[in-house]
Coordinates of C-alpha atoms and ligand atoms in Angstrom, one line a residue:
X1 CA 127.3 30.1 69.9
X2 CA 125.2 31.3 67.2
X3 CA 122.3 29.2 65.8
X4 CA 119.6 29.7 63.4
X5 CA 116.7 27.9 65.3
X6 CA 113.4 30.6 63.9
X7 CA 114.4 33.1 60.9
X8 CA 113.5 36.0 63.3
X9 CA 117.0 34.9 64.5
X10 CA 118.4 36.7 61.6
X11 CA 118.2 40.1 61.2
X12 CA 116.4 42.1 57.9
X13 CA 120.0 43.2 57.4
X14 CA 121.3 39.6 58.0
X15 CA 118.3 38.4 55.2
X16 CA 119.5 40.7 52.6
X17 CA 123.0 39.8 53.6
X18 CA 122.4 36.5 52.9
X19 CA 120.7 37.2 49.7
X20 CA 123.6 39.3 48.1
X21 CA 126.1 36.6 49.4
X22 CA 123.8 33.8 47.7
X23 CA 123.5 36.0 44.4
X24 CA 127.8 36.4 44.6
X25 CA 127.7 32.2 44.7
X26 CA 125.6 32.3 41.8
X27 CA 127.8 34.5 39.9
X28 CA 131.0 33.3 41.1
X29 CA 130.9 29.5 42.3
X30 CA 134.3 29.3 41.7
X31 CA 135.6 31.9 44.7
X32 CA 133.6 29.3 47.3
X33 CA 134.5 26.5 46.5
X34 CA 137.5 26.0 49.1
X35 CA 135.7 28.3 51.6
X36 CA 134.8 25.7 54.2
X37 CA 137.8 23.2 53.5
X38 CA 138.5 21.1 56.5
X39 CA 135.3 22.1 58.0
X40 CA 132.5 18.9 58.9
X41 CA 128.5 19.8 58.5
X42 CA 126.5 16.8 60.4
X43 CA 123.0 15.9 59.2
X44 CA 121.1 14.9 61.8
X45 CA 117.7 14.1 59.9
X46 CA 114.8 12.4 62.0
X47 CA 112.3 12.8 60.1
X48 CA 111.9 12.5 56.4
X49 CA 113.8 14.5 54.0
X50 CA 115.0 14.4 50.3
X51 CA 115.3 18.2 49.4
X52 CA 116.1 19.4 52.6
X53 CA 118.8 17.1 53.6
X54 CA 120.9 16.5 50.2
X55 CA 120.5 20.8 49.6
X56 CA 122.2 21.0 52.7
X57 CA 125.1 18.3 52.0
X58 CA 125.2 19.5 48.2
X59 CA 126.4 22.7 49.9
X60 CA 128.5 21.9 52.0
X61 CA 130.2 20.2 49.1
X62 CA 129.9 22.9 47.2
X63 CA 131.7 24.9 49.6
X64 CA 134.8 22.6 49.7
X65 CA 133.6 20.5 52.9
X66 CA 132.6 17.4 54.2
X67 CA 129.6 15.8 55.6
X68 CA 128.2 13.2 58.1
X69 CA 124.9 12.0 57.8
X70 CA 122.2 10.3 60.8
X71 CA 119.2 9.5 59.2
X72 CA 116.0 8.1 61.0
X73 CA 115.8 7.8 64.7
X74 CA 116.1 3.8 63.7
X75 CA 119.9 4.0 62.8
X76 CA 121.3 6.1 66.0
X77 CA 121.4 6.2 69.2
X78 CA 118.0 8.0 69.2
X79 CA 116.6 4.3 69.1
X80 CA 118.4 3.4 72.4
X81 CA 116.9 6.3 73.9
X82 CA 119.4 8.5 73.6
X83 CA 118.0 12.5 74.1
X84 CA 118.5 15.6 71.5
X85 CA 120.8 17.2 74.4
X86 CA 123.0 14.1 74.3
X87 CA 123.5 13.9 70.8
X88 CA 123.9 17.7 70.3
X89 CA 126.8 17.3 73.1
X90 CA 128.0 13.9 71.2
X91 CA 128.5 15.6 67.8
X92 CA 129.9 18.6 68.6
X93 CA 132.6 16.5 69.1
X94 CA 133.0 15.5 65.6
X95 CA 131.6 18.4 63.2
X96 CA 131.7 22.1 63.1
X97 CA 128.1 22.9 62.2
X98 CA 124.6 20.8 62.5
X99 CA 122.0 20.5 60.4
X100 CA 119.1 18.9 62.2
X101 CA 115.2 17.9 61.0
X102 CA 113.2 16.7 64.1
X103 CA 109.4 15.7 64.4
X104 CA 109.5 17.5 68.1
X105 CA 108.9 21.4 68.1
X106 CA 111.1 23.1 70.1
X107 CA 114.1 20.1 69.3
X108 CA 116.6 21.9 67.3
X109 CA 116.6 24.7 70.3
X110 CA 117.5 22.2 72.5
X111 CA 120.1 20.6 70.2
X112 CA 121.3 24.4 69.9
X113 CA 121.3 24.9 73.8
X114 CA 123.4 21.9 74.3
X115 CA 126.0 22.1 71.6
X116 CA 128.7 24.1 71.4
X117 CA 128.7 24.3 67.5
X118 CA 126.0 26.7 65.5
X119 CA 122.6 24.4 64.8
X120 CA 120.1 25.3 61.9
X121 CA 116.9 23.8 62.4
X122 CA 115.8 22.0 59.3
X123 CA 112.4 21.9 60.4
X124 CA 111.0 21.1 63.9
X125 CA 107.5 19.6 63.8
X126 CA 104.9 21.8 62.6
X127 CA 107.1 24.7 63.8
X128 CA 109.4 26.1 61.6
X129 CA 111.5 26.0 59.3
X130 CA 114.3 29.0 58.5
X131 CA 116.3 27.8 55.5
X132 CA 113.0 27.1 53.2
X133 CA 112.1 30.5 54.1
X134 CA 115.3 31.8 52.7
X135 CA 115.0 29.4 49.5
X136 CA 111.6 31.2 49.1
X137 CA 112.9 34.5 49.5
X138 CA 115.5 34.2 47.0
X139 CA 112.7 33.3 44.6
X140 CA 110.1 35.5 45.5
X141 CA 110.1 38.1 42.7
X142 CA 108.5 41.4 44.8
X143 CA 107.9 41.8 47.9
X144 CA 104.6 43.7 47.7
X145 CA 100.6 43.2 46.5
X146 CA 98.2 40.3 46.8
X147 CA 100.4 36.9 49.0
X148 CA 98.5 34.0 48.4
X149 CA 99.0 30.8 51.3
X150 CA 96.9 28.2 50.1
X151 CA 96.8 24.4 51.4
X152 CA 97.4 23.7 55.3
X153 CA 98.2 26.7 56.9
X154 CA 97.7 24.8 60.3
X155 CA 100.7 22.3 60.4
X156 CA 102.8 23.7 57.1
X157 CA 105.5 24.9 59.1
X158 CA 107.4 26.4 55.7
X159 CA 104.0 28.8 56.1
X160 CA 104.6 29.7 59.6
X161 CA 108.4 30.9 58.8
X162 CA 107.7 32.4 55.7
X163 CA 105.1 35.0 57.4
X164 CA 107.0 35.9 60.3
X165 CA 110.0 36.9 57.5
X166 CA 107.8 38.2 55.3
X167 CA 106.1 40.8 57.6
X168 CA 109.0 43.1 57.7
X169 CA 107.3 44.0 54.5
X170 CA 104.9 46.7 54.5
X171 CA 103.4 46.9 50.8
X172 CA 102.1 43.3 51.6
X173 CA 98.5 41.8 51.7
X174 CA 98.1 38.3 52.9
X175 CA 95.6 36.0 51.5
X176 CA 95.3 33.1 53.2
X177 CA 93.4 30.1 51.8
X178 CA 92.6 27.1 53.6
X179 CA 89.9 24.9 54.8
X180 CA 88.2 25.7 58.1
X181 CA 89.8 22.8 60.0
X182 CA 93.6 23.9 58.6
X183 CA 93.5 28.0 59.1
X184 CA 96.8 29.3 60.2
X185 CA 97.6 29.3 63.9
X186 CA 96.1 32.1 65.9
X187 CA 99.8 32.4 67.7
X188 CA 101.5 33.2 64.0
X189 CA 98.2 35.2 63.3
X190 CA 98.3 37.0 66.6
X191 CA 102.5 37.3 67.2
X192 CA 102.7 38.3 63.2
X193 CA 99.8 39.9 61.1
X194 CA 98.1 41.5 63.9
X195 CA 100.8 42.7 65.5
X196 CA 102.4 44.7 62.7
X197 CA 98.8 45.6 61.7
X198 CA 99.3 43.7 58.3
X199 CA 96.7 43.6 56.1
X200 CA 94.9 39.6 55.3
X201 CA 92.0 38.1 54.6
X202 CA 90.7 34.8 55.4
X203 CA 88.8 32.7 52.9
X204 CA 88.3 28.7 52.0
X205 CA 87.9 29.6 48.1
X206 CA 91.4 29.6 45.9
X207 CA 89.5 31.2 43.0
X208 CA 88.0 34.2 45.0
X209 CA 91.0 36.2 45.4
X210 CA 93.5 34.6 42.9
X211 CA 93.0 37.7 40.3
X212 CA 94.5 39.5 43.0
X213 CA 98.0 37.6 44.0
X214 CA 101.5 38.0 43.0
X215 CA 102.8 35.1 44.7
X216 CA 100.6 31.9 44.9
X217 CA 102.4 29.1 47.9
X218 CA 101.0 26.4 47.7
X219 CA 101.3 24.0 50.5
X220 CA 100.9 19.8 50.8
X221 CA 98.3 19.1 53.5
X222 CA 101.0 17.6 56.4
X223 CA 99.8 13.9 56.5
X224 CA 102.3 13.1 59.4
X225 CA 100.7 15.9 61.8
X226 CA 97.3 14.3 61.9
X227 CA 95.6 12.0 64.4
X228 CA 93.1 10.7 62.4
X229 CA 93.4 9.4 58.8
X230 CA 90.6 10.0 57.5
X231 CA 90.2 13.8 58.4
X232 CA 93.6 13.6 56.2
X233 CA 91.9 11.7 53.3
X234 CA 88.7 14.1 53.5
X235 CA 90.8 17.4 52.7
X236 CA 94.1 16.0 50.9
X237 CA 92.8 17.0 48.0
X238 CA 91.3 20.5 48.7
X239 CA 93.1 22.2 46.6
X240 CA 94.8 20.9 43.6
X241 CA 95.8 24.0 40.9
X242 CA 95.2 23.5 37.4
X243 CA 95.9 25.2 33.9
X244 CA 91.9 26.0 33.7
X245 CA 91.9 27.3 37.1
X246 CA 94.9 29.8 36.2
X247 CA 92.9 31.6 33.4
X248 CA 91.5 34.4 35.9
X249 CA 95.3 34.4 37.6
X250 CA 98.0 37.4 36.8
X251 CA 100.3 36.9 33.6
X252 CA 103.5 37.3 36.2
X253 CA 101.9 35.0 38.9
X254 CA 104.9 33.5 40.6
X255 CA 103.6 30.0 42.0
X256 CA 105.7 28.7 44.6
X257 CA 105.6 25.3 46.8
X258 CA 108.2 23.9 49.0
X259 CA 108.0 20.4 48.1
X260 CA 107.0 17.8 48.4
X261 CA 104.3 17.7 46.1
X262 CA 101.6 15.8 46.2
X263 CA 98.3 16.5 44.2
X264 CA 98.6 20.5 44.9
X265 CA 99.6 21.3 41.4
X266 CA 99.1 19.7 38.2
X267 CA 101.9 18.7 36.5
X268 CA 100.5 20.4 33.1
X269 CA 101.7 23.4 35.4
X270 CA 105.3 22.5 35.3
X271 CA 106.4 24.3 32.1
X272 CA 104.5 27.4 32.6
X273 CA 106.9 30.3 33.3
X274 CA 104.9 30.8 36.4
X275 CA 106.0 27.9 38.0
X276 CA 109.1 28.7 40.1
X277 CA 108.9 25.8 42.7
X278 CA 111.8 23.6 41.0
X279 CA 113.8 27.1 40.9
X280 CA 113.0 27.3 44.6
X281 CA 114.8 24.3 45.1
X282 CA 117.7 25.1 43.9
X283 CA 117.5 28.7 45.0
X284 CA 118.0 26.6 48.8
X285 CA 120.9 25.3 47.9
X286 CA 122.7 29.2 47.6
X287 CA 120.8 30.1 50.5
X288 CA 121.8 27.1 52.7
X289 CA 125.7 28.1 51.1
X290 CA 125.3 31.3 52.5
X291 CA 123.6 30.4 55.5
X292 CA 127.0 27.8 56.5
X293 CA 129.5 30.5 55.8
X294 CA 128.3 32.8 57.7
X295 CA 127.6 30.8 60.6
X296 CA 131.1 28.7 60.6
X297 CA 132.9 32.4 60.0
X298 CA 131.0 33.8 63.2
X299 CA 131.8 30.6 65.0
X300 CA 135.7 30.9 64.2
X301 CA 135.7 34.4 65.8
Ligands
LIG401 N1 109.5 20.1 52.7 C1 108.7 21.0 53.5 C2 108.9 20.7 55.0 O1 109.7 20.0 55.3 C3 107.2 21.0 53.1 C4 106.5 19.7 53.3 O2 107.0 18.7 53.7 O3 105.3 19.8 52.9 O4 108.2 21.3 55.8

């Protein structure tokens, strides 16, 4: 059964597959809108969620099916101590695809090992998280020049997902901004940019190479992942992006975040045409279409 757990699961063929099909929904919403009739997506949402979790139902709905919903480990059987095998097996019995958002890395493979419907990880701890990554890619502009990660590259696990699919690019410089105590991972760095001998620098100052970037992501510092409260406090507000600090920054910047924000970007921001993070948004909603249908279609063969 075939399950999106990492977006290396998907193929650079499968990516742009994806992309055209999303692109066809935007064009023609109309010739989807039956395509998963009688089908049953289950949200099985652990952690918290707004965009995430209605994007997903919003397409299934879109597509002409139906949805059921967990939410919080308080309301399920999770609370009795039930384990992610057990409700993987337990659902499969009632939908035809899951949707799942779990605080554990390495969860939604589980859930995947143990059902015997397709599972899309909708974020496992400070893993990963495919189906942002595919929102982002439908909104990334160009896929070459200056890539600018700023905010917590340690724990952002839209970062970690978005590098790995983004280093099947080869016209690509990473710059990755972040505090000492937040760098990126040396796994991602070592299993991603060194190995396909990608070009990125390191630095803890936004401003130094912002002149230089096509794409800013800007990233929430992940409150949940820390032990300590007030490490979080001390560099919540490292970076926060504002009109004055965009003067040195490209005319076609496209400045992305995956949401939630928090004090990352001013809200003056909002209606310059650089902004594309509410675009990105809805940008997931196609992807996470496209994503269904072609999971359900493979699971029907
Ligand atoms: N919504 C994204 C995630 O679930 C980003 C974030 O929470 O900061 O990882």
């Amino acid at each position: 059964m075939r399950s999106v757990i990492d977006i290396l699961d998907l193929s650079v063929e499968e990516l742009d597959e994806l992309l055209a099909v999303a692109q066809d929904i935007i064009d023609n919403p109309v010739k989807y809108q039956n395509a998963c009739a009688h089908k049953k997506l289950a949200t099985l949402f652990f952690e918290p969620s707004t965009r995430t979790r209605l994007s997903f139902e919003a397409a299934m709905y879109e597509l002409g099916g139906n949805v059921l919903s967990v939410t919080g480990g308080n309301t399920s059987s999770v609370a009795k101590g039930e384990s992610v095998a057990d409700t993987a097996k337990t659902v499969s019995c009632y939908a035809d695809i899951i949707a799942m958002r779990h605080p554990k890395e390495g969860a939604a493979l589980v859930a995947a090992n143990n059902a015997s419907i397709p599972v899309i990880n909708a974020g496992d701890g400070g893993h990963c998280h495919p189906t942002q990554t595919l929102a982002d890619l439908l909104t990334i502009k160009r896929e070459k020049g200056g890539f600018g990660l700023c905010g917590d590259l340690k724990f952002g696990r839209t970062v970690h997902s978005l590098i790995n699919a983004m280093s099947r690019y080869r016209d690509i410089r990473f710059i990755l901004v972040s505090p000492e105590e937040l760098k990126l991972p040396s796994y991602v760095k070592n299993e991603t940019l060194k190995k396909y001998g990608l070009p990125y620098v390191q630095t803890t100052d936004l401003l130094e190479y912002l002149p230089e970037m096509d794409v800013l992501y800007m990233t929430r510092v992940q409150r949940e992942r820390f032990f300590n409260e007030e490490d979080y406090l001390r560099l919540k507000d490292t970076y926060v992006l504002t009109p004055d600090k965009l003067k040195t920054a490209k005319t076609d910047l496209c400045i992305m975040h995956p949401l939630p924000r928090v004090n990352e970007i001013s809200v003056a921001i909002d209606h310059d045409p650089r902004a594309c993070y509410f675009k990105q948004v809805l940008n997931g909603k196609y992807m996470r279409m496209a994503l269904i249908l072609k999971l359900l279609k493979e699971a029907a063969v």
